[in-house]
mmCIF file of C-alpha atoms in Angstrom:
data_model
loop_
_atom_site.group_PDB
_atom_site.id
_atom_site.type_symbol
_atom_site.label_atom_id
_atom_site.label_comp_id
_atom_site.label_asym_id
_atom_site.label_seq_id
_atom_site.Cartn_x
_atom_site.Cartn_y
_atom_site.Cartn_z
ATOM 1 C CA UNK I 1225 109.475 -115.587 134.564
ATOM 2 C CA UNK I 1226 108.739 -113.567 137.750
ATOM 3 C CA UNK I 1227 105.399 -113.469 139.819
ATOM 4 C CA UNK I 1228 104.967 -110.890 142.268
ATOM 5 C CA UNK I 1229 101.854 -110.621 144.600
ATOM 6 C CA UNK I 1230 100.439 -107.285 145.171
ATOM 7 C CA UNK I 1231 103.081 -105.434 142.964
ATOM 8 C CA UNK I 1232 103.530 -101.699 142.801
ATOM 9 C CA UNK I 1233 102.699 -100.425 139.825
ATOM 10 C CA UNK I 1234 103.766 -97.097 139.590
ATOM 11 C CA UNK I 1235 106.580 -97.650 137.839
ATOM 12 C CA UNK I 1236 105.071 -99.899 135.213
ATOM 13 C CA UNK I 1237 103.183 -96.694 133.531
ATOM 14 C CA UNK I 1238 103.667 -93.372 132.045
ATOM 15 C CA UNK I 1239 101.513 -91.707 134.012
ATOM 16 C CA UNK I 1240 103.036 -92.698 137.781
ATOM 17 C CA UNK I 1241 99.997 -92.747 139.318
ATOM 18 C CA UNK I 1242 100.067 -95.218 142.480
ATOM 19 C CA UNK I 1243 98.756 -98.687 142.103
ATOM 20 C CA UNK I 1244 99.260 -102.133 142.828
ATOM 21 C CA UNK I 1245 97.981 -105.165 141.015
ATOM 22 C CA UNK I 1246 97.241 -108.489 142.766
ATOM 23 C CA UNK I 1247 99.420 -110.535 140.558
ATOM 24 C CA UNK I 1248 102.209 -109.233 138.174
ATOM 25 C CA UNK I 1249 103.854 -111.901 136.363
ATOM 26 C CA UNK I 1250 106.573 -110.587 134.004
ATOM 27 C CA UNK I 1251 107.112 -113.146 131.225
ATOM 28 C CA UNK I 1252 109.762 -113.751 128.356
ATOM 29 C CA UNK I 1253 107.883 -115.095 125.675
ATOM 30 C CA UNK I 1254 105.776 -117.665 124.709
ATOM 31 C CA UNK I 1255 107.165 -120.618 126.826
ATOM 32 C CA UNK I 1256 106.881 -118.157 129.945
ATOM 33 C CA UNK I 1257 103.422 -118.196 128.932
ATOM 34 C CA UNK I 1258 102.252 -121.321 128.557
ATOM 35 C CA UNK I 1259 104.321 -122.733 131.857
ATOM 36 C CA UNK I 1260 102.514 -119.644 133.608
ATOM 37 C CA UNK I 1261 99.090 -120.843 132.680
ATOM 38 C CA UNK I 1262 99.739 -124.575 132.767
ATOM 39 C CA UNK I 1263 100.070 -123.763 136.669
ATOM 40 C CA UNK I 1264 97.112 -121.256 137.131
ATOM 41 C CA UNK I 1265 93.400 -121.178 136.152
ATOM 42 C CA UNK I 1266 92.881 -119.284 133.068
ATOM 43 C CA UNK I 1267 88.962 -118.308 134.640
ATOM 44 C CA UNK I 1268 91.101 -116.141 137.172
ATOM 45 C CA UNK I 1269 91.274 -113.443 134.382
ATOM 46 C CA UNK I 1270 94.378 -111.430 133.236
ATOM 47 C CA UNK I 1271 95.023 -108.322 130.948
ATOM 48 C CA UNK I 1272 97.954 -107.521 129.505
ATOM 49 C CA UNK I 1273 100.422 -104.372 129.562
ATOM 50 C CA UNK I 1274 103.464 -103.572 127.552
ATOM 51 C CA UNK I 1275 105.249 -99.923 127.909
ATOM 52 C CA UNK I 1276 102.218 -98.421 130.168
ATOM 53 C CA UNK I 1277 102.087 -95.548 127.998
ATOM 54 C CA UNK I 1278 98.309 -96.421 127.418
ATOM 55 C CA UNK I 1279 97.097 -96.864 130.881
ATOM 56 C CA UNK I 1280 95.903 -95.166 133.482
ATOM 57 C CA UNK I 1281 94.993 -97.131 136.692
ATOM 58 C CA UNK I 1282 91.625 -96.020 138.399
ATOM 59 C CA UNK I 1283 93.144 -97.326 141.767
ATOM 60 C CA UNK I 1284 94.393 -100.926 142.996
ATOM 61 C CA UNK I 1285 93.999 -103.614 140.459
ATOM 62 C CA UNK I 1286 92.552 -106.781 141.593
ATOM 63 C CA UNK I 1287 93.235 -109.122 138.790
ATOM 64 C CA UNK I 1288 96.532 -110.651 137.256
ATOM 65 C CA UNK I 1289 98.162 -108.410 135.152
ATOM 66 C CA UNK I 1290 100.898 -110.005 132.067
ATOM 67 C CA UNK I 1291 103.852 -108.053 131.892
ATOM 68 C CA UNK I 1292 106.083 -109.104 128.561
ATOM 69 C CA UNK I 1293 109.916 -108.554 129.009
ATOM 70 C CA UNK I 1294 112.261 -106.642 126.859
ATOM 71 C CA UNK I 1295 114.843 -108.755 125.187
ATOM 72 C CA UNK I 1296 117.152 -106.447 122.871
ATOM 73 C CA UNK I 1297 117.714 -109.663 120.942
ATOM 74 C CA UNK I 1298 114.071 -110.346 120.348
ATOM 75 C CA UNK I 1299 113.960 -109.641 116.718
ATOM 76 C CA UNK I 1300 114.539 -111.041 113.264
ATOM 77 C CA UNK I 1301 114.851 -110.157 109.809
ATOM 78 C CA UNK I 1302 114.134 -111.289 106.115
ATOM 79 C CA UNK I 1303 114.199 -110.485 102.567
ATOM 80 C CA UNK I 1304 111.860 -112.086 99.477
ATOM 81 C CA UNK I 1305 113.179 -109.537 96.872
ATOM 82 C CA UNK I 1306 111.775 -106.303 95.380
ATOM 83 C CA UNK I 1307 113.203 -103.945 97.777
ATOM 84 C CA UNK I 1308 110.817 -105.955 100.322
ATOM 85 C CA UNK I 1309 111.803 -106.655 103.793
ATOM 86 C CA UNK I 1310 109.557 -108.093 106.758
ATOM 87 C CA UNK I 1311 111.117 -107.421 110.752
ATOM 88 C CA UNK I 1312 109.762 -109.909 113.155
ATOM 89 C CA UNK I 1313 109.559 -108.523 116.740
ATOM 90 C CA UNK I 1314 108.578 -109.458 119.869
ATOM 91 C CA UNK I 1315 105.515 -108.600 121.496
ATOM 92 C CA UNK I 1316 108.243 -107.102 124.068
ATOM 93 C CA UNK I 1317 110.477 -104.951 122.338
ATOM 94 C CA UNK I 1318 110.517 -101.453 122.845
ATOM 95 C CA UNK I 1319 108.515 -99.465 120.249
ATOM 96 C CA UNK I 1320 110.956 -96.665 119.328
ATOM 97 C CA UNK I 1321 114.254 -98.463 119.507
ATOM 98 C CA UNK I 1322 112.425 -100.503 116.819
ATOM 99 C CA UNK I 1323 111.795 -97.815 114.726
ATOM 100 C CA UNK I 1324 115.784 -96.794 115.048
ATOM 101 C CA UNK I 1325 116.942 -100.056 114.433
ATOM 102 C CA UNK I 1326 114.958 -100.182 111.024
ATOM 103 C CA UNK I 1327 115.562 -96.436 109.548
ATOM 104 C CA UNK I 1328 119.209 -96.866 110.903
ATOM 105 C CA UNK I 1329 119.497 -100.312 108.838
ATOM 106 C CA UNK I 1330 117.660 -98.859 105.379
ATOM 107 C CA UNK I 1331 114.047 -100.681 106.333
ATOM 108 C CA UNK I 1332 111.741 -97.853 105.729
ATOM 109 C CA UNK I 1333 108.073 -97.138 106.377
ATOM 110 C CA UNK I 1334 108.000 -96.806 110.221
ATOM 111 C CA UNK I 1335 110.109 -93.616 110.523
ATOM 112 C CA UNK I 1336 106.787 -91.150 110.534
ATOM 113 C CA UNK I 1337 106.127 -93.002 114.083
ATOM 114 C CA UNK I 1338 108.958 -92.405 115.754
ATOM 115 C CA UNK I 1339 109.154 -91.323 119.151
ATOM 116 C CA UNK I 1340 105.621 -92.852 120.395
ATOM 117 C CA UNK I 1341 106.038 -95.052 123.837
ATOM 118 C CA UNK I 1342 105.149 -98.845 123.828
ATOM 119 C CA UNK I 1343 106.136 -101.947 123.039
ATOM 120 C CA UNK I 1344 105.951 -103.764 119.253
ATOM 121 C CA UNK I 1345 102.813 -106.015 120.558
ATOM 122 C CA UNK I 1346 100.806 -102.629 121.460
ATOM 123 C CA UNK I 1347 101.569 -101.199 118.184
ATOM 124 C CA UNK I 1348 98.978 -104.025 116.681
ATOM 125 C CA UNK I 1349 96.594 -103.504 119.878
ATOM 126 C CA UNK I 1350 96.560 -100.353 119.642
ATOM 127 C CA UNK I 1351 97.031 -99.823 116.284
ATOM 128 C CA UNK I 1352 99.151 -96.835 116.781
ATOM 129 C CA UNK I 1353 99.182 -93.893 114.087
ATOM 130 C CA UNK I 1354 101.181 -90.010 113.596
ATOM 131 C CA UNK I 1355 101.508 -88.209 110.911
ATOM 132 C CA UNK I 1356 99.520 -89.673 108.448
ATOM 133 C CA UNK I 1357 100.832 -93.355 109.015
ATOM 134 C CA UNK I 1358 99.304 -96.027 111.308
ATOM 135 C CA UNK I 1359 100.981 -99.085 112.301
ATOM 136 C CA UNK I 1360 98.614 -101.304 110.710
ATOM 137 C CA UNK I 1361 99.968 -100.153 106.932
ATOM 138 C CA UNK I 1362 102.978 -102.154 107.857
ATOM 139 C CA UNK I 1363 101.478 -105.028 109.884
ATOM 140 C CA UNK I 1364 102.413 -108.437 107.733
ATOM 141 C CA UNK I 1365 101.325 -110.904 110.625
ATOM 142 C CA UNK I 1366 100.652 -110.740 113.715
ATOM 143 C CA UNK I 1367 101.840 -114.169 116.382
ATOM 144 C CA UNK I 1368 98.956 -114.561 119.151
ATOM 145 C CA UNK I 1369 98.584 -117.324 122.162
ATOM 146 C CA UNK I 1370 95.180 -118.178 123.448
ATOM 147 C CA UNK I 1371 95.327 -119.867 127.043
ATOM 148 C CA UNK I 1372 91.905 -120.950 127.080
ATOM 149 C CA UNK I 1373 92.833 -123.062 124.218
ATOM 150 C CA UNK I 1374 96.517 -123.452 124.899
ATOM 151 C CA UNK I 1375 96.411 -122.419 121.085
ATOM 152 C CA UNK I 1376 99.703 -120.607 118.951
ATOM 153 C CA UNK I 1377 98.446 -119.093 115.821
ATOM 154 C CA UNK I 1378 99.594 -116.285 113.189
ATOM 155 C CA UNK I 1379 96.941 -113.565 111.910
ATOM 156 C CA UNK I 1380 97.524 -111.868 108.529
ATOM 157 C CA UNK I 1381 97.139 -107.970 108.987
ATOM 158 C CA UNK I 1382 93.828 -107.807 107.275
ATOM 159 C CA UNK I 1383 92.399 -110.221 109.778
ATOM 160 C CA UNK I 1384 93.215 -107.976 112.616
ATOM 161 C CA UNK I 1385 90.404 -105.697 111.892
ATOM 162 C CA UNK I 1386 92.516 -102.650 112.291
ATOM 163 C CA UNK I 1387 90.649 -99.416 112.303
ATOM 164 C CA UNK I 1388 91.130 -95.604 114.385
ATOM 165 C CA UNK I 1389 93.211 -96.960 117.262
ATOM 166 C CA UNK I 1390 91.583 -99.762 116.838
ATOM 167 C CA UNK I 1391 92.168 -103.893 116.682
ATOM 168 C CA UNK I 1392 90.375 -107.014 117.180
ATOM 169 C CA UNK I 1393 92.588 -107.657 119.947
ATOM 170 C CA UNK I 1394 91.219 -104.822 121.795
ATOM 171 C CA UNK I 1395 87.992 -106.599 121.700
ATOM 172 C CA UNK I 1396 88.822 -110.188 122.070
ATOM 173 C CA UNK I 1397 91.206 -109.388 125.163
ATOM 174 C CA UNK I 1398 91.865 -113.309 125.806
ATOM 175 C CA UNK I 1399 94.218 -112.969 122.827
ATOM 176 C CA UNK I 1400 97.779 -112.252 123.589
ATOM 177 C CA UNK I 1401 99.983 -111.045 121.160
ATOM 178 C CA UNK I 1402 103.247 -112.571 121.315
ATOM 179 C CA UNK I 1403 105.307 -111.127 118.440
ATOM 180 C CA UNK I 1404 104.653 -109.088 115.307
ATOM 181 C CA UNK I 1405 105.796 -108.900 111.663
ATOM 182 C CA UNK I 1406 106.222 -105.656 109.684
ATOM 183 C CA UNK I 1407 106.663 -105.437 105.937
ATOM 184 C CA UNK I 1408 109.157 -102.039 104.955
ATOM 185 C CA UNK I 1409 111.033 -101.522 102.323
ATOM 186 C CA UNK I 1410 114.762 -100.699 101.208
ATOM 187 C CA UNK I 1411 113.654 -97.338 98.927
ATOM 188 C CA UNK I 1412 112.316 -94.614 101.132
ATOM 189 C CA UNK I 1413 109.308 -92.870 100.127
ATOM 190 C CA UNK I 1414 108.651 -90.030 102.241
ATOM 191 C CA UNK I 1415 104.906 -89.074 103.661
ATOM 192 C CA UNK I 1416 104.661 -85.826 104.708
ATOM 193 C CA UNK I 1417 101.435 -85.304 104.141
ATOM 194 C CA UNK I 1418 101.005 -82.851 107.613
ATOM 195 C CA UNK I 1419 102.267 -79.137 106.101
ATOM 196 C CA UNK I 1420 104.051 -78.500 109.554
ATOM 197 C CA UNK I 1421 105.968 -81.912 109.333
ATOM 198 C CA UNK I 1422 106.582 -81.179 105.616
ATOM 199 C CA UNK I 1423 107.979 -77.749 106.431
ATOM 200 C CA UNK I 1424 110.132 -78.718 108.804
ATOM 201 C CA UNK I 1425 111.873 -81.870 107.385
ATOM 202 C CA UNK I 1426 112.304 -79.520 103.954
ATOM 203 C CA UNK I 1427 114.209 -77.009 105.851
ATOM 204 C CA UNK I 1428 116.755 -79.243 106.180
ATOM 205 C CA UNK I 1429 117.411 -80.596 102.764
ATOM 206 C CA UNK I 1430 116.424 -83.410 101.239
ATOM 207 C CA UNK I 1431 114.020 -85.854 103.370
ATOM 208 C CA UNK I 1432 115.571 -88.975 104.440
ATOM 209 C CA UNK I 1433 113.758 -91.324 106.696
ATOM 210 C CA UNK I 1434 116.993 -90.120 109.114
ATOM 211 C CA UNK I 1435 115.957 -86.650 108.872
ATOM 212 C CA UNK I 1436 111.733 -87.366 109.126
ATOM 213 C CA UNK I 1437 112.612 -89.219 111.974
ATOM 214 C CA UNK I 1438 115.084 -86.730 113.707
ATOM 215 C CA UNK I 1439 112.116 -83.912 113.252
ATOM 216 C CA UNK I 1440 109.119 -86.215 114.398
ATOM 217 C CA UNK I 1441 111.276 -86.375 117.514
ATOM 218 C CA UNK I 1442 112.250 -82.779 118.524
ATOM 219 C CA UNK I 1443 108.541 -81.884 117.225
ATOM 220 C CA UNK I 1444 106.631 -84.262 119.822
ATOM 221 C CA UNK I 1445 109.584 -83.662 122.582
ATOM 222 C CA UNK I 1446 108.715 -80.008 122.103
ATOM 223 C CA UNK I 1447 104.801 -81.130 122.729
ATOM 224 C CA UNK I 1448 104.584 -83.700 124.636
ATOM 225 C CA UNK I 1449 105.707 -83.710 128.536
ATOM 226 C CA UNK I 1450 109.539 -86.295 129.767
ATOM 227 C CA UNK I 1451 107.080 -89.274 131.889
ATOM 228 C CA UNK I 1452 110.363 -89.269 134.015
ATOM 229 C CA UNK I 1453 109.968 -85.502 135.192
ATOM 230 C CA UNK I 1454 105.746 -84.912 134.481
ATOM 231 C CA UNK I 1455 103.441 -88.161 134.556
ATOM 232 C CA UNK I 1456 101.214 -88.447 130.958
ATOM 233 C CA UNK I 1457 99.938 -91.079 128.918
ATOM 234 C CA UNK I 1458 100.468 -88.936 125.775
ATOM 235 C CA UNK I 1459 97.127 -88.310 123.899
ATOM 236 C CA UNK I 1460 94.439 -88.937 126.299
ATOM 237 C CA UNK I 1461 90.874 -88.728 123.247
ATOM 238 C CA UNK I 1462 91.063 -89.724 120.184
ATOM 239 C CA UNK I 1463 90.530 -87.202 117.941
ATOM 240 C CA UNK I 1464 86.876 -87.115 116.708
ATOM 241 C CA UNK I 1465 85.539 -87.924 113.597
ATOM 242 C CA UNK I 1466 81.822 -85.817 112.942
ATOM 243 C CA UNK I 1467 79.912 -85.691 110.059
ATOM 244 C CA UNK I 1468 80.108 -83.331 107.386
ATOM 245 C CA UNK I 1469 76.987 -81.035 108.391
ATOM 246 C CA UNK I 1470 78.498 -80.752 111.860
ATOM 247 C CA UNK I 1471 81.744 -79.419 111.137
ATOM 248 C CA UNK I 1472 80.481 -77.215 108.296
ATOM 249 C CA UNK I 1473 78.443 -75.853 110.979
ATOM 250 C CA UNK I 1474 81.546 -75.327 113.546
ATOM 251 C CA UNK I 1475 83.503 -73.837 110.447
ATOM 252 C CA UNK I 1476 81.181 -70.855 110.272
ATOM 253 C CA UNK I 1477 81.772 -70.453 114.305
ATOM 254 C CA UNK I 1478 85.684 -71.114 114.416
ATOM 255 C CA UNK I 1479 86.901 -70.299 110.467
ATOM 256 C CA UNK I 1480 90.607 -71.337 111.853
ATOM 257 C CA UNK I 1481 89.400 -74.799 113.153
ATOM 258 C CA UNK I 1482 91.582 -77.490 111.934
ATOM 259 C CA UNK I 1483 89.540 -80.540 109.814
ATOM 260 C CA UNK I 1484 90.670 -83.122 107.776
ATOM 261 C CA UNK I 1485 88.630 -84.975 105.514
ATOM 262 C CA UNK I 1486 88.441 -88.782 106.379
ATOM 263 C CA UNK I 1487 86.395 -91.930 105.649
ATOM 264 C CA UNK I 1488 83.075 -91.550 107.079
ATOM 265 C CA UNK I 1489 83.227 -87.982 108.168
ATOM 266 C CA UNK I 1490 85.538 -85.020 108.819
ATOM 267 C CA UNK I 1491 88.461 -85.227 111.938
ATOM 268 C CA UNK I 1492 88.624 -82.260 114.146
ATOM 269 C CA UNK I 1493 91.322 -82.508 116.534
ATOM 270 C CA UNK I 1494 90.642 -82.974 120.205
ATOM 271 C CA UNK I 1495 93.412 -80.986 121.561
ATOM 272 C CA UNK I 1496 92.183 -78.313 119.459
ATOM 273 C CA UNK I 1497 88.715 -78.877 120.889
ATOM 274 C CA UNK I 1498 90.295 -78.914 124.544
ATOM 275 C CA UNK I 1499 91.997 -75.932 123.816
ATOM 276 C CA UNK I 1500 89.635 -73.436 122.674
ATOM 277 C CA UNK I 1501 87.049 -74.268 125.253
ATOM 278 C CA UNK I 1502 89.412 -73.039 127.498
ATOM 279 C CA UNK I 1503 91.516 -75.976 129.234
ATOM 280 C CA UNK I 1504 94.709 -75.917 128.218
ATOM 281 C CA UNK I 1505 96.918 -75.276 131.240
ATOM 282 C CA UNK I 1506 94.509 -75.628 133.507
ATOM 283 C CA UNK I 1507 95.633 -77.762 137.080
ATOM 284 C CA UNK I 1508 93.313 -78.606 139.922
ATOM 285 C CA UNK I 1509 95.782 -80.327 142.374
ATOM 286 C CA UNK I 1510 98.472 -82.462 140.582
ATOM 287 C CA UNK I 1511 96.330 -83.425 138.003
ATOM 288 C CA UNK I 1512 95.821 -80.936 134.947
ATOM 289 C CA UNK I 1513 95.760 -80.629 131.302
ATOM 290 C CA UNK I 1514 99.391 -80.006 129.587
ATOM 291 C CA UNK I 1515 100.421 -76.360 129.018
ATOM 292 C CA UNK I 1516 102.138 -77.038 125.782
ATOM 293 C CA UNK I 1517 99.881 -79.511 124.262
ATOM 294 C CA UNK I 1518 95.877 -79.505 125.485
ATOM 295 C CA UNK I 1519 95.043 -83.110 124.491
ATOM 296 C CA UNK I 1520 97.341 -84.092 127.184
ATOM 297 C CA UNK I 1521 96.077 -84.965 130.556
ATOM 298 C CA UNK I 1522 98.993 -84.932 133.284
ATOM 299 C CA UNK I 1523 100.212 -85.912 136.724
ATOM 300 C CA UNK I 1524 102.225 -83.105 138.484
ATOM 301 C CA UNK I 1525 103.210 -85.339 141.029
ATOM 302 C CA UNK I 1526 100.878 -87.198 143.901
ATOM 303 C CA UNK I 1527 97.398 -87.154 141.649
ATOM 304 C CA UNK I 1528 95.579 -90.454 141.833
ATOM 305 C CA UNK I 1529 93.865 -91.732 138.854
ATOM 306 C CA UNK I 1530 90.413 -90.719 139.944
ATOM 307 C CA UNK I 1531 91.516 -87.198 140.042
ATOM 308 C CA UNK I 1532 92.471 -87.843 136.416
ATOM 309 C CA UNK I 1533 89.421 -89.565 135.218
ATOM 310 C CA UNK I 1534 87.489 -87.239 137.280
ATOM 311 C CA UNK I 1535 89.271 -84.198 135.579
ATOM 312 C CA UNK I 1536 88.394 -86.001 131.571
ATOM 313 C CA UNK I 1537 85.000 -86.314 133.099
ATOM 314 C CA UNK I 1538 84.872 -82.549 133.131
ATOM 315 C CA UNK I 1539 86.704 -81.752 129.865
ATOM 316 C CA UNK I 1540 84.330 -84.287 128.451
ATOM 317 C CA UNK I 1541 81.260 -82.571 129.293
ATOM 318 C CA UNK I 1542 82.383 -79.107 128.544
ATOM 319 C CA UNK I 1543 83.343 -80.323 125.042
ATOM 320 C CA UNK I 1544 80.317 -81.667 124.428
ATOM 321 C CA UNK I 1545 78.362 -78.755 125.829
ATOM 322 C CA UNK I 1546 80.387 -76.313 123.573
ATOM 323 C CA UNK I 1547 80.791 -78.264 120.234
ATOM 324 C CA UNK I 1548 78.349 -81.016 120.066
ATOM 325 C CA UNK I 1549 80.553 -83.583 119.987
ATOM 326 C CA UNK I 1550 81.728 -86.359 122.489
ATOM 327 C CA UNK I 1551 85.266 -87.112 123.226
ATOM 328 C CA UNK I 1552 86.274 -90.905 123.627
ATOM 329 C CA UNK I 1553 89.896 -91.354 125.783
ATOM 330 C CA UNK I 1554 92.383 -92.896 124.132
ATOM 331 C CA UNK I 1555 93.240 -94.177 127.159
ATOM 332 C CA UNK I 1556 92.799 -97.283 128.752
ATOM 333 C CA UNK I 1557 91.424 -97.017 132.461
ATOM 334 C CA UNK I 1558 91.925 -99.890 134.626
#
């Protein structure tokens, strides 16, 4: 375990912005955990961050932040028959080597999220989705420590109340996740449900999770901006979900916008949104919206994070003076 005071944060995010945090204590597992907190008041407050692919710091952070290690190592594996097989992982372990490892290996089921930035323990936080598959379809168990009670316990998937990028543990933020369980499976089924993505993987043969996987990754490389050489946090809104009379109404305006029937409405996407009211490309300062995909809000290079809050304040409001609807970030702002 390693405490630093006033730590520098900028290279603890995607997005590059500069920061510091009071307290950054960088932990390897749950032991770390508990020795940390058997030391230090748990009323002083924490929050947790894995890849910082997900946050965006306003400015300084006065608070502790919980930084989980990664340990290459920190995984296991087990079979109960039926072609079933459940990977354990640490809350640590780096999202898309994960995914690898399992395609590479003949565990199937993650390969349609390939290629997104985290950490295993934000994949249940965050509830991560592309292409038609979110993590919590796979989610066995998750592994969770609560300081305040000094309490280890193991929630099955359907307790997690996942929903649209969307957990309990978002909500109940004293809960740390410590390690995660998937349930794949050794016959691949392929979900290409997206035309593009089914297009694409078919022009190469016959879909293996190898090839979904190997497409999934040029596609959002081709999209989505290298953090080492351009400062993003990916997606920065959620794409909206209106009702049905709302984007009827917006079909008769825009007969090409793209919708997609969904449970308790109709998703339009919000880089489509962004982009045909006008904002794609557009850069005041370092901060600006990505060229080659509009629901991307980037940092060219010395932007702080109020320039990019201040710039999704504006995109915000222009959305929702042009469609009717409001845009919620996807982002977490600290």
């Amino acid at each position: 375990m390693i405490i630093r005071d006033n730590a520098d944060m900028r290279g603890y995010t995607t997005f590059g912005v500069e920061a510091s945090a009071e307290r950054l204590v960088e932990y390897d597992g749950l032991g770390d955990l508990r020795d940390y907190f058997a030391s230090h008041p748990v009323s002083e407050g924490y929050y947790v961050i894995g890849g910082g692919s997900n946050i965006l710091f306003r400015g300084d952070y006065r608070g502790t932040l919980l930084h989980p290690v990664y340990d290459k190592n920190g995984f296991g594996v087990r079979r109960e028959g039926d072609g079933v097989v459940y990977v354990r992982a640490d809350a640590g372990f780096d999202w898309d080597d994960l995914v690898g490892m399992c395609v590479d290996n003949g565990w199937f089921g993650l390969e349609n999220l390939s290629a997104i930035p985290g950490t295993a323990g934000a994949s249940a936080v965050q509830n991560i989705g592309a292409y038609g598959a979110e993590a919590k379809d796979f989610i066995e168990s998750v592994e969770v420590y609560n300081p305040f009670e000094d309490e280890c316990f193991t929630m099955r998937g359907d307790e997690c109340e996942f929903g649209y990028r969307d957990s309990v543990f978002k909500r109940r933020r004293e809960l740390i996740v410590t390690a995660v369980t998937y349930r794949l499976y050794e016959t691949f089924v392929p979900l290409l449900g997206y035309a593009d993505l089914k297009a694409r993987v078919e022009a190469e043969g016959e879909p293996t999770a190898s090839s979904v996987r190997s497409v999934i990754k040029r596609v959002r490389a081709s999209k989505l901006p290298d953090p080492k050489e351009i400062g993003s946090g990916g997606s920065f809104f959620k794409n909206p979900v209106v009702d049905v009379a709302l984007a009827d109404g917006l079909s008769v305006r825009y007969p090409s916008m793209p919708r997609y029937d969904v449970d308790g409405g109709v998703k339009i996407p919000a880089g489509w949104l962004i982009d045909t009211a006008g904002w794609k490309g557009y850069r005041c300062g370092d901060a600006g919206v990505y060229d080659k995909q509009a629901l991307v809000l980037v940092n060219y290079g010395s932007a702080d994070g109020e320039q990019v809050v201040e710039l999704a304040g504006r995109i915000t409001a222009d959305v929702r003076n042009k469609f009717g609807i409001d845009l919620k970030p996807e982002i977490i702002i600290l």
